[in-house]
Coordinates of C-alpha atoms in Angstrom, one line a residue:
Chain A
M163 CA -5.0 -28.8 -1.9
N164 CA -7.0 -28.2 -4.6
M165 CA -9.1 -24.5 -5.1
N166 CA -11.5 -23.2 -7.6
I167 CA -11.1 -19.5 -7.7
L168 CA -13.4 -16.6 -9.0
V169 CA -11.9 -13.1 -9.9
C170 CA -15.4 -10.6 -9.9
I171 CA -13.9 -8.5 -12.8
K172 CA -15.5 -4.7 -14.2
Q173 CA -14.7 -2.7 -17.2
G174 CA -12.0 0.1 -16.9
P175 CA -12.7 3.9 -17.9
G176 CA -13.1 5.2 -21.3
E177 CA -11.0 2.5 -23.8
Q178 CA -9.6 0.6 -20.8
V179 CA -10.4 -2.8 -21.2
M180 CA -10.5 -3.8 -17.6
G181 CA -10.5 -1.9 -14.3
Q182 CA -6.7 -1.4 -12.8
F183 CA -7.8 -2.6 -9.2
E184 CA -10.1 -5.7 -11.1
E185 CA -7.0 -6.2 -12.9
L186 CA -4.9 -7.1 -10.2
A187 CA -7.1 -9.5 -8.3
L188 CA -7.2 -11.5 -11.6
E189 CA -3.3 -11.4 -12.0
Q190 CA -3.2 -12.6 -7.7
G191 CA -5.9 -15.4 -8.9
L192 CA -3.5 -16.3 -11.6
A193 CA -0.6 -16.4 -9.3
L194 CA -2.1 -18.8 -7.0
K195 CA -3.2 -20.5 -9.5
D196 CA 0.5 -21.1 -10.7
A197 CA 1.2 -21.8 -7.1
L198 CA -1.0 -24.7 -7.3
L199 CA -0.3 -26.3 -10.1
A200 CA 3.6 -25.8 -9.2
S201 CA 3.3 -27.3 -6.2
G202 CA 2.5 -30.8 -8.0
L203 CA -1.0 -32.6 -7.7
K204 CA -1.8 -35.6 -7.2
S205 CA -3.1 -36.9 -10.6
D206 CA -6.6 -38.3 -8.7
K207 CA -7.2 -34.2 -7.5
E208 CA -9.4 -32.3 -9.4
P209 CA -7.1 -29.0 -10.8
P210 CA -7.2 -25.6 -9.6
I211 CA -9.3 -23.8 -11.7
L212 CA -10.1 -19.8 -12.1
D213 CA -13.4 -18.1 -13.3
V214 CA -14.2 -14.5 -13.9
I215 CA -17.7 -13.1 -13.6
T216 CA -19.1 -9.7 -14.4
A217 CA -22.3 -7.4 -13.6
G218 CA -23.7 -5.2 -16.3
P219 CA -25.9 -4.3 -19.6
D220 CA -25.2 -5.6 -22.5
S221 CA -21.9 -4.5 -24.1
D222 CA -19.0 -5.6 -26.3
L223 CA -17.1 -4.4 -23.6
A224 CA -17.6 -6.6 -21.2
D225 CA -17.2 -9.6 -23.9
D226 CA -13.2 -8.0 -24.6
M227 CA -13.0 -8.3 -20.9
I228 CA -14.0 -11.6 -20.4
R229 CA -11.6 -12.4 -23.1
R230 CA -8.8 -10.8 -22.3
A231 CA -9.3 -12.5 -19.3
Y232 CA -9.5 -15.7 -21.3
G233 CA -6.2 -14.4 -22.8
M234 CA -4.2 -14.0 -19.1
G235 CA -5.4 -17.7 -18.7
A236 CA -8.8 -17.5 -17.2
D237 CA -10.8 -20.7 -17.5
K238 CA -14.6 -20.0 -17.5
G239 CA -16.1 -16.6 -18.1
I240 CA -19.5 -15.4 -16.6
I241 CA -21.7 -12.2 -17.7
V242 CA -24.7 -11.4 -15.8
R243 CA -26.9 -9.0 -18.1
T244 CA -28.2 -6.8 -16.0
K245 CA -31.3 -3.8 -17.2
T246 CA -29.8 -0.9 -16.1
N247 CA -27.5 1.6 -17.6
G248 CA -25.0 3.8 -15.5
L249 CA -23.8 3.1 -12.1
M250 CA -25.3 -0.2 -10.1
P251 CA -24.8 0.3 -5.7
A252 CA -22.7 -2.6 -4.4
F253 CA -26.0 -4.2 -2.5
N254 CA -27.6 -4.8 -5.7
T255 CA -24.7 -6.1 -7.6
A256 CA -23.4 -8.4 -4.3
S257 CA -26.7 -10.0 -4.7
L258 CA -26.3 -10.4 -8.2
L259 CA -23.0 -12.5 -7.9
A260 CA -24.6 -14.0 -5.1
G261 CA -26.8 -15.9 -7.2
A262 CA -24.3 -16.7 -9.6
A263 CA -21.6 -17.8 -7.5
K264 CA -23.5 -19.6 -4.9
S265 CA -21.2 -21.6 -3.1
R266 CA -18.8 -23.1 -5.8
Y267 CA -15.8 -21.4 -5.0
D268 CA -13.0 -22.0 -2.0
L269 CA -11.5 -18.4 -3.1
I270 CA -13.3 -15.5 -4.5
L271 CA -11.2 -12.0 -5.6
T272 CA -12.1 -8.5 -6.3
G273 CA -9.9 -5.7 -6.8
I274 CA -10.2 -3.5 -3.3
M275 CA -12.7 -0.9 -6.0
S276 CA -13.6 -0.1 -9.3
Q277 CA -12.5 3.2 -10.7
D278 CA -16.3 3.9 -11.6
L279 CA -18.2 3.6 -8.1
M280 CA -14.8 3.9 -5.7
A281 CA -17.0 2.2 -3.0
G282 CA -15.3 -1.0 -1.8
Q283 CA -18.4 -2.5 -1.3
T284 CA -19.0 -5.8 -3.3
G285 CA -16.7 -7.9 -2.6
P286 CA -17.4 -7.5 1.4
M287 CA -20.8 -7.3 0.9
L288 CA -20.8 -10.3 -1.6
A289 CA -19.2 -11.8 1.4
E290 CA -21.8 -11.5 3.9
L291 CA -24.1 -12.5 1.4
L292 CA -22.2 -15.9 1.0
S293 CA -21.7 -16.3 4.7
I294 CA -17.6 -16.4 4.2
P295 CA -14.9 -14.5 5.8
W296 CA -13.1 -11.7 4.1
A297 CA -10.1 -9.4 4.2
A298 CA -10.0 -5.7 2.3
G299 CA -6.9 -4.2 0.7
V300 CA -4.9 -7.4 0.7
V301 CA -1.6 -6.8 -0.6
K302 CA 0.2 -10.4 -0.3
V303 CA -2.0 -14.0 -0.7
D304 CA 0.3 -17.1 0.1
L305 CA -0.8 -20.5 0.3
L306 CA -1.2 -22.7 3.8
P307 CA 0.1 -26.2 2.5
G308 CA -2.0 -28.6 4.0
K309 CA -4.7 -26.3 5.5
P310 CA -8.0 -24.8 3.8
A311 CA -6.8 -21.5 4.8
L312 CA -4.3 -18.4 3.5
R313 CA -2.1 -16.0 5.2
V314 CA -2.5 -12.5 4.1
E315 CA -1.0 -9.3 4.5
Q316 CA -3.2 -6.4 4.5
E317 CA -2.8 -2.8 4.5
M318 CA -3.2 -0.8 7.3
D319 CA -3.9 3.2 7.3
K320 CA -0.6 4.8 7.7
G321 CA 1.2 2.3 5.4
G322 CA 1.6 -0.1 8.6
R323 CA 0.8 -4.0 7.7
Q324 CA -1.4 -6.7 9.5
V325 CA -0.8 -10.6 9.0
L326 CA -3.5 -12.5 9.5
D327 CA -4.3 -16.4 8.9
I328 CA -8.3 -16.9 7.0
S329 CA -10.1 -19.7 6.7
L330 CA -11.4 -20.8 3.4
P331 CA -13.5 -20.6 1.6
A332 CA -13.1 -16.5 2.0
L333 CA -12.8 -13.3 -0.3
L334 CA -10.4 -11.4 -0.8
T335 CA -10.0 -8.0 -2.3
I336 CA -6.7 -6.8 -3.3
Q337 CA -5.1 -3.7 -3.4
S338 CA -2.0 -4.8 -4.8
G339 CA 0.5 -7.3 -5.4
G340 CA 2.3 -8.5 -8.5
V341 CA 2.4 -7.1 -12.3
P342 CA -0.7 -7.8 -14.2
R343 CA 0.8 -10.6 -17.0
Y344 CA -0.1 -9.7 -20.7
P345 CA -2.4 -12.1 -22.3
T346 CA -0.4 -14.6 -24.5
L347 CA -0.9 -15.4 -28.2
S348 CA -1.6 -18.9 -27.7
N349 CA -5.0 -18.4 -25.1
M350 CA -6.1 -15.2 -27.1
L351 CA -6.0 -17.1 -30.0
K352 CA -8.2 -19.9 -28.7
A353 CA -10.3 -17.1 -26.5
G354 CA -11.6 -16.3 -29.7
D355 CA -13.7 -19.5 -29.4
K356 CA -14.5 -20.2 -25.9
P357 CA -17.5 -19.7 -24.9
I358 CA -18.9 -17.0 -22.3
T359 CA -21.6 -18.2 -19.8
L360 CA -24.2 -15.9 -20.3
L361 CA -26.7 -15.0 -17.1
E362 CA -30.0 -12.6 -16.9
E363 CA -30.4 -10.3 -14.3
A364 CA -34.2 -11.9 -14.1
G365 CA -33.2 -15.4 -13.2
L366 CA -30.6 -14.9 -10.3
C367 CA -33.7 -12.8 -8.2
P368 CA -32.5 -9.1 -8.0
V369 CA -33.3 -7.3 -5.2
P370 CA -34.7 -3.2 -4.9
R371 CA -32.4 -0.5 -4.7
R372 CA -31.5 0.8 -1.1
E373 CA -29.6 4.0 -2.6
T374 CA -30.8 6.6 -5.2
F375 CA -28.1 8.0 -7.2
I376 CA -29.0 11.2 -7.6
A377 CA -26.9 13.8 -9.5
M378 CA -23.1 14.3 -10.7
E379 CA -21.5 17.5 -10.9
T380 CA -17.8 18.5 -11.0
P381 CA -16.5 18.1 -8.4
V382 CA -15.2 21.8 -6.1
K383 CA -11.6 23.4 -6.6
T384 CA -9.3 23.1 -3.8
R385 CA -6.9 25.5 -5.7
D386 CA -7.2 27.8 -9.1
G387 CA -6.2 25.3 -11.2
L388 CA -4.9 28.1 -13.4
E389 CA -4.1 26.6 -16.7
I390 CA -0.7 27.4 -18.7
K391 CA -1.0 27.1 -22.4
G392 CA 0.3 27.6 -25.2
N393 CA 2.8 25.3 -27.3
L394 CA 5.4 23.3 -25.1
K395 CA 8.1 26.6 -25.4
D396 CA 5.5 28.6 -24.2
Q397 CA 4.5 26.6 -21.7
V398 CA 7.9 26.0 -20.8
D399 CA 8.4 29.7 -21.1
K400 CA 5.3 30.3 -18.7
F401 CA 6.6 28.3 -16.0
Y402 CA 9.9 29.5 -15.9
K403 CA 8.2 33.1 -15.5
F404 CA 6.4 31.5 -12.5
L405 CA 9.7 29.8 -10.4
R406 CA 11.3 33.7 -10.7
G407 CA 8.5 35.3 -9.5
K408 CA 8.3 32.9 -6.3
N409 CA 12.3 32.6 -6.5
F410 CA 12.4 29.3 -7.1
I411 CA 15.3 29.0 -9.4
Chain B
M868 CA -36.8 8.8 17.5
N869 CA -34.3 6.1 16.3
P870 CA -30.4 7.3 17.4
I871 CA -27.7 7.8 15.3
L872 CA -24.9 5.7 16.5
V873 CA -20.9 6.9 15.7
I874 CA -18.5 3.8 15.7
A875 CA -15.7 5.9 17.4
E876 CA -12.4 4.7 15.7
I877 CA -9.8 3.3 18.0
L878 CA -6.0 3.7 17.1
G879 CA -4.3 1.5 20.0
N880 CA -5.3 2.7 23.3
R881 CA -6.1 5.8 21.8
I882 CA -9.3 7.8 20.4
G883 CA -8.7 8.3 16.8
P884 CA -9.2 12.0 15.8
V885 CA -11.8 11.4 13.5
T886 CA -14.2 10.4 15.7
L887 CA -14.9 13.8 16.6
E888 CA -15.3 14.7 13.2
L889 CA -18.5 11.9 13.1
V890 CA -19.5 13.7 16.0
S891 CA -19.7 16.7 13.7
A892 CA -21.5 14.8 10.9
A893 CA -23.3 12.8 13.2
R894 CA -24.8 15.9 14.4
M895 CA -25.3 17.8 10.8
I896 CA -27.4 15.5 10.3
R897 CA -29.1 15.1 13.0
D898 CA -29.8 18.8 12.9
S899 CA -31.2 18.7 9.1
Y900 CA -34.5 16.7 10.3
P901 CA -36.8 19.5 11.9
G902 CA -39.3 18.9 15.2
G903 CA -38.0 15.6 16.7
S904 CA -38.7 15.5 20.7
S905 CA -37.3 19.3 20.4
D906 CA -37.8 21.5 18.2
K907 CA -34.9 23.7 18.8
G908 CA -31.5 22.3 16.9
G909 CA -28.2 22.6 18.6
D910 CA -27.4 21.0 22.0
T911 CA -29.9 20.5 24.4
R912 CA -29.8 17.3 26.2
E913 CA -32.9 16.2 24.4
N914 CA -30.8 16.6 20.8
N915 CA -27.6 14.8 22.5
S916 CA -29.9 11.7 23.3
R917 CA -30.4 11.5 19.5
I918 CA -26.5 10.6 19.3
L919 CA -25.0 7.5 20.5
I920 CA -21.5 6.7 20.7
V921 CA -19.9 3.3 20.4
V922 CA -16.5 2.1 21.7
P923 CA -15.3 -1.1 21.0
H924 CA -12.3 -2.0 22.5
R925 CA -11.6 -5.0 25.2
R926 CA -11.1 -2.1 28.4
P927 CA -13.3 0.5 26.6
V928 CA -14.2 2.3 29.9
P929 CA -11.4 5.0 30.0
L930 CA -11.9 5.8 26.8
A931 CA -16.0 6.2 26.8
D932 CA -15.3 8.6 29.5
Q933 CA -13.3 10.8 28.0
L934 CA -16.0 10.9 24.8
A935 CA -18.5 11.4 27.0
A936 CA -17.3 14.2 28.9
D937 CA -16.3 15.8 25.8
T938 CA -19.1 15.7 23.8
G939 CA -21.8 15.4 26.2
L940 CA -23.0 12.5 24.1
D941 CA -24.1 8.7 25.9
T942 CA -21.2 7.0 25.4
I943 CA -21.8 2.9 24.8
A944 CA -18.5 1.4 25.9
L945 CA -18.8 -2.0 24.3
S946 CA -16.6 -4.8 25.4
L947 CA -15.1 -6.9 23.0
P948 CA -13.4 -10.6 24.0
D949 CA -10.2 -11.8 24.5
T950 CA -9.6 -13.3 20.8
R951 CA -6.8 -14.3 18.4
A952 CA -9.6 -13.3 16.1
C953 CA -8.6 -10.6 13.4
R954 CA -9.3 -7.1 15.1
N955 CA -12.3 -6.4 12.2
E956 CA -14.0 -9.8 12.5
V957 CA -14.5 -9.2 16.0
V958 CA -15.7 -5.7 16.0
K959 CA -18.5 -6.3 13.0
E960 CA -20.0 -9.3 14.9
A961 CA -20.0 -7.0 18.2
L962 CA -21.6 -4.2 16.3
V963 CA -23.9 -6.6 14.6
A964 CA -25.9 -7.5 17.8
L965 CA -25.6 -4.4 18.9
M966 CA -27.2 -2.6 16.0
K967 CA -30.2 -4.7 16.7
K968 CA -31.0 -3.8 20.0
T969 CA -30.4 -0.2 20.0
A970 CA -32.0 0.1 15.8
P971 CA -30.2 3.2 15.2
S972 CA -31.2 5.5 12.0
H973 CA -27.8 5.9 11.1
V974 CA -24.0 4.4 11.7
L975 CA -21.5 6.1 10.5
A976 CA -17.7 5.2 10.8
A977 CA -14.5 6.2 9.4
H978 CA -13.9 5.2 6.0
T979 CA -10.5 4.0 7.0
A980 CA -9.4 0.4 6.8
L981 CA -11.6 -0.8 9.8
G982 CA -14.8 1.2 8.5
R983 CA -14.5 -0.1 4.8
E984 CA -13.8 -3.7 5.9
I985 CA -16.7 -4.0 8.4
A986 CA -19.1 -1.5 7.0
P987 CA -20.8 -2.7 3.8
G988 CA -21.4 -6.4 5.9
L989 CA -22.5 -4.4 8.1
A990 CA -25.2 -2.8 6.0
V991 CA -25.9 -6.7 4.8
R992 CA -26.3 -8.0 7.8
L993 CA -29.3 -4.9 9.3
G994 CA -31.0 -4.6 6.3
A995 CA -29.7 -1.2 5.6
A996 CA -28.7 1.2 2.7
S997 CA -24.9 1.6 2.6
I998 CA -22.8 4.3 1.1
A999 CA -19.0 4.3 1.4
G1000 CA -16.4 7.3 1.6
V1001 CA -18.7 10.3 1.9
I1002 CA -17.3 13.8 1.7
G1003 CA -20.7 16.1 2.4
I1004 CA -23.9 15.7 3.6
R1005 CA -26.6 17.9 2.7
S1006 CA -30.2 18.3 2.9
C1007 CA -32.4 17.9 -0.5
S1008 CA -34.9 20.4 0.5
P1009 CA -34.8 24.0 2.2
D1010 CA -37.4 22.5 5.1
G1011 CA -35.0 20.3 5.7
G1012 CA -35.5 16.4 6.2
A1013 CA -33.8 13.3 4.9
P1014 CA -30.0 14.5 4.6
V1015 CA -28.5 13.5 1.1
F1016 CA -24.5 12.2 1.0
T1017 CA -21.9 13.0 -1.4
R1018 CA -19.2 10.9 -2.7
P1019 CA -16.1 11.3 -4.9
V1020 CA -17.0 8.8 -8.2
M1021 CA -15.6 7.8 -12.0
D1022 CA -11.8 8.1 -10.9
N1023 CA -11.8 11.3 -8.3
T1024 CA -13.5 13.4 -11.5
R1025 CA -16.5 13.8 -11.0
V1026 CA -19.0 13.9 -7.2
Q1027 CA -22.2 11.7 -7.1
A1028 CA -25.3 13.1 -4.5
V1029 CA -26.6 9.4 -3.3
E1030 CA -30.4 9.4 -1.3
P1031 CA -30.4 6.1 1.6
D1032 CA -34.1 4.6 1.0
P1033 CA -35.6 6.7 3.9
N1034 CA -37.5 3.3 5.3
L1035 CA -34.2 1.5 5.8
P1036 CA -31.5 2.4 8.8
A1037 CA -28.4 3.6 6.5
V1038 CA -24.6 2.8 7.3
L1039 CA -22.3 5.9 6.1
T1040 CA -18.3 6.2 6.2
L1041 CA -16.8 9.0 5.9
V1042 CA -13.0 10.5 4.6
P1043 CA -11.3 11.2 7.2
G1044 CA -10.6 15.5 7.2
A1045 CA -13.7 15.7 4.9
F1046 CA -15.8 17.2 8.5
P1047 CA -14.5 19.2 11.3
R1048 CA -13.7 18.3 14.8
F1049 CA -16.4 18.9 17.2
S1050 CA -14.7 21.1 19.2
G1051 CA -17.7 22.5 21.0
K1052 CA -18.0 22.4 25.2
A1053 CA -20.4 19.8 26.2
V1054 CA -24.1 20.7 27.5
S1055 CA -23.2 18.7 30.4
G1056 CA -21.2 14.7 30.4
G1057 CA -22.7 12.4 28.3
R1058 CA -23.4 8.8 30.2
V1059 CA -21.4 5.9 29.6
L1060 CA -22.9 2.9 29.0
E1061 CA -21.0 -0.3 29.5
E1062 CA -22.0 -3.7 27.1
T1063 CA -20.3 -7.0 26.3
A1064 CA -20.5 -7.6 23.2
A1065 CA -23.2 -10.8 22.3
I1066 CA -20.0 -13.0 19.7
D1067 CA -20.2 -16.5 19.5
L1068 CA -17.0 -17.0 19.4
R1069 CA -16.7 -20.1 17.7
K1070 CA -17.9 -18.0 14.5
L1071 CA -15.0 -16.3 14.0
R1072 CA -12.8 -17.5 11.2
T1073 CA -9.5 -15.1 11.0
V1074 CA -6.4 -15.6 12.8
Q1075 CA -4.3 -12.8 13.7
K1076 CA -0.6 -13.3 13.3
K1077 CA 1.3 -10.4 13.6
H1078 CA 1.3 -6.2 12.6
L1079 CA 4.1 -4.8 10.5
K1080 CA 5.4 -1.6 11.1
P1081 CA 5.8 0.6 7.8
V1082 CA 9.0 1.9 6.6
G1083 CA 9.4 5.2 6.9
S1084 CA 9.3 8.2 4.1
S1085 CA 12.6 9.3 3.2
Q1086 CA 13.0 12.0 6.1
A1087 CA 15.3 14.4 2.7
L1088 CA 11.6 14.3 1.4
K1089 CA 10.0 15.7 4.3
S1090 CA 12.5 17.9 4.7
A1091 CA 12.1 19.4 1.2
R1092 CA 11.4 22.7 -0.3
V1093 CA 10.6 21.7 -3.4
V1094 CA 9.3 18.0 -4.7
V1095 CA 8.9 16.8 -7.9
A1096 CA 7.1 13.6 -7.5
A1097 CA 6.7 11.3 -10.6
G1098 CA 3.2 9.3 -11.4
R1099 CA 2.2 6.6 -14.0
G1100 CA 2.5 9.7 -17.1
I1101 CA 6.2 9.1 -17.1
G1102 CA 5.6 5.8 -18.9
E1103 CA 8.2 3.8 -18.0
K1104 CA 10.7 3.1 -14.9
E1105 CA 13.6 4.5 -17.0
N1106 CA 12.0 8.0 -17.4
L1107 CA 12.9 8.9 -13.8
G1108 CA 16.6 9.5 -13.9
A1109 CA 15.1 12.5 -16.1
V1110 CA 12.5 13.8 -13.7
S1111 CA 15.3 13.0 -10.9
Q1112 CA 17.3 15.4 -13.1
F1113 CA 14.5 17.9 -13.4
A1114 CA 14.7 17.9 -9.7
G1115 CA 17.8 18.6 -9.8
A1116 CA 17.1 22.1 -11.6
F1117 CA 15.4 23.5 -7.5
P1118 CA 17.9 23.7 -4.6
S1119 CA 16.5 21.8 -1.8
S1120 CA 14.7 19.2 -4.1
A1121 CA 14.0 15.7 -3.5
L1122 CA 12.3 13.1 -5.8
A1123 CA 9.1 11.5 -4.4
A1124 CA 6.5 9.1 -6.4
S1125 CA 2.6 8.2 -6.7
R1126 CA 2.1 5.1 -5.2
P1127 CA 1.5 3.1 -8.5
L1128 CA 4.8 3.3 -9.1
V1129 CA 5.6 1.9 -5.8
D1130 CA 3.3 -1.2 -6.3
M1131 CA 5.0 -1.9 -9.7
G1132 CA 8.1 -1.7 -7.4
W1133 CA 10.0 1.1 -9.8
I1134 CA 10.9 3.2 -6.8
G1135 CA 11.0 2.5 -3.0
Y1136 CA 8.2 3.4 -0.7
E1137 CA 9.8 5.9 1.3
R1138 CA 9.4 8.4 -1.4
Q1139 CA 5.6 7.1 -2.0
V1140 CA 3.3 10.8 -1.3
G1141 CA -0.6 10.5 0.1
V1142 CA -2.6 8.9 2.8
T1143 CA -0.3 5.9 2.9
G1144 CA 3.1 7.3 2.4
A1145 CA 4.4 10.9 3.6
S1146 CA 2.1 13.7 3.7
V1147 CA 4.6 16.4 2.9
S1148 CA 4.2 20.6 2.9
P1149 CA 6.9 21.8 0.5
D1150 CA 7.2 25.2 -0.7
L1151 CA 6.9 24.0 -4.5
Y1152 CA 5.0 20.2 -5.2
I1153 CA 5.7 19.7 -8.7
A1154 CA 3.4 16.4 -10.3
C1155 CA 4.7 15.3 -12.9
G1156 CA 2.3 12.8 -14.8
I1157 CA 0.4 12.3 -11.5
S1158 CA -3.5 11.9 -12.1
G1159 CA -4.8 12.9 -8.7
S1160 CA -6.7 10.3 -6.9
S1161 CA -7.8 11.1 -3.6
Q1162 CA -5.2 9.3 -1.6
H1163 CA -2.3 10.8 -3.1
L1164 CA -4.2 14.3 -2.6
A1165 CA -4.4 13.7 0.8
G1166 CA -0.2 14.1 0.6
I1167 CA 0.0 17.2 -0.8
K1168 CA -2.8 19.7 1.2
D1169 CA -0.3 21.6 3.2
A1170 CA 1.7 22.7 -0.1
K1171 CA 2.3 26.2 -0.4
Y1172 CA 2.1 25.4 -5.0
V1173 CA 1.5 23.0 -6.8
V1174 CA 1.7 22.7 -10.4
S1175 CA 0.8 19.5 -12.5
I1176 CA 1.8 18.4 -15.5
N1177 CA -0.6 16.1 -17.2
K1178 CA -1.2 15.1 -20.6
N1179 CA -4.8 15.3 -19.4
P1180 CA -6.9 18.5 -19.4
D1181 CA -9.2 16.7 -16.9
A1182 CA -7.5 14.7 -14.6
P1183 CA -8.7 15.6 -10.7
I1184 CA -4.8 17.2 -10.2
C1185 CA -5.6 20.2 -12.1
R1186 CA -8.8 21.2 -9.9
H1187 CA -5.9 20.9 -6.6
S1188 CA -3.1 22.3 -8.5
D1189 CA -2.5 26.5 -8.7
L1190 CA -0.9 26.2 -12.0
C1191 CA -2.1 22.7 -14.7
I1192 CA 0.0 22.7 -17.7
T1193 CA -1.3 20.2 -20.1
A1194 CA 1.0 18.4 -21.6
D1195 CA 3.1 15.1 -22.3
V1196 CA 5.6 15.2 -19.3
M1197 CA 8.6 13.4 -20.1
A1198 CA 8.7 16.0 -23.5
F1199 CA 7.6 18.9 -21.1
I1200 CA 10.7 18.2 -19.3
R1201 CA 13.1 17.5 -21.9
E1202 CA 11.9 21.3 -22.6
F1203 CA 12.4 22.6 -19.4
Q1204 CA 16.1 21.1 -19.3
L1205 CA 16.8 22.6 -23.0
K1206 CA 16.2 26.2 -22.0
S1207 CA 18.2 25.8 -18.5
G1208 CA 21.2 24.3 -20.0
E1209 CA 20.8 27.5 -22.4
G1210 CA 20.6 29.7 -19.7
E1211 CA 18.1 31.7 -20.6

């Protein structure tokens, strides 16, 4: 069975090159690609490919992230350049990704959510726009040999799991499963010269926003958060005082 | 006026308690608009008709009867077909058809496995605005009017206020525990309206195979007086030994872990604390190198005291700790053991 895989990725916070769940999604895609290659392909069949795509404003960090994906084993990288800064609502991102992905892929993977927006909506919306089925919160993916479908385990509330077969093309949002591989030296050396496809937002028919992000504020505390300051020794002494006072030691 | 639709959360054959939280939120949204069909806010027949509950289930009538009686709200018993397809897919398709008939202004679902999976797709099909993981509702002006919704962002370090386009319907998922459960006495019982889901079964593309029950949480963890939990801040799997010894300094203690450690295979699921995993209520919870995701915090809210040790002073866990120690956790533990060893 052949499979073209697309992984939707986004940068992580601060200096983190790739978001935590995005990296897990990429790892899942690469593991599937490895499994397909290992299962052996007839010479007249095309090998499986894994591309990555991201949408966001102009940034060196986006390039760094695509190169890291190349280092891990991705084939082609696509950046959809948007004009806006700050967070973009999921429907807008999904619409751009749908325009870029069209229907070229058998499997699309995203993280269960991104660390900045924390909504988990982009994947399901992208699937709906492409009219493909999806499963969210996936923890395990297995090929079903001979069938255009995958068997996935999805996490349910309270930690139970649901096993379901989903027909391809499909989209999965990845919760966990596998430890992301390090980029290999040889891949990283090639990554420097590999082109990255750049698409402009305007060419993908951007849609108006359905939600306005008004403000961002510090969350409300549920406890006092009294800071224990000082050097390590002082901190331990104060902690000890607290423990003694409440009879924990 | 367009109704506010509440999607009941059904667990097996029971109504999930989060449904009553959705009802409270629906009432808050309803009451934030002045005027409408009645200038009196609160419970009246007219005002209650503004909210509709939907129970999607194979045999929904008894559940719908119960909800209508308890809440005084009209409830749609939406019968789902018998099919091998995954329940989420069936519920989503059934709701799309129903929403086109009822034209709601707002659709409320719980931010659970079901809600997270179907709400975004539902919004796309309805051409609606979509806001996931809502933790608060506020009116944006003193005279009332279209409410604004708050939700966590940026690794749970910030809260964002979102306004849906007032000209579109809005699909919202609400975090369980963020809103109070409706517990008032109903003005009078709501009506139950029976509907059969209008779905083309041939369009469904999933097949449900089986359910796997979760492995239980460690009993020792649930009954410990002091819980010491390890997070990614401990650095390496090998450091778990030192954290475990640290736990051993306290009588009646247990070692626990945040989800990422279990996912990485460093420790077993029976030690996981969080919304999946154990909810613990020890006298003292010591979070070692845990940043404080909302999923983890949900598991420790009933702890008597929470102490967090984290090298990041902005880690979200500090706002949910009684004491916040900014330090490298392994260095802190070593220093603590030195002091314990000295016998003070």
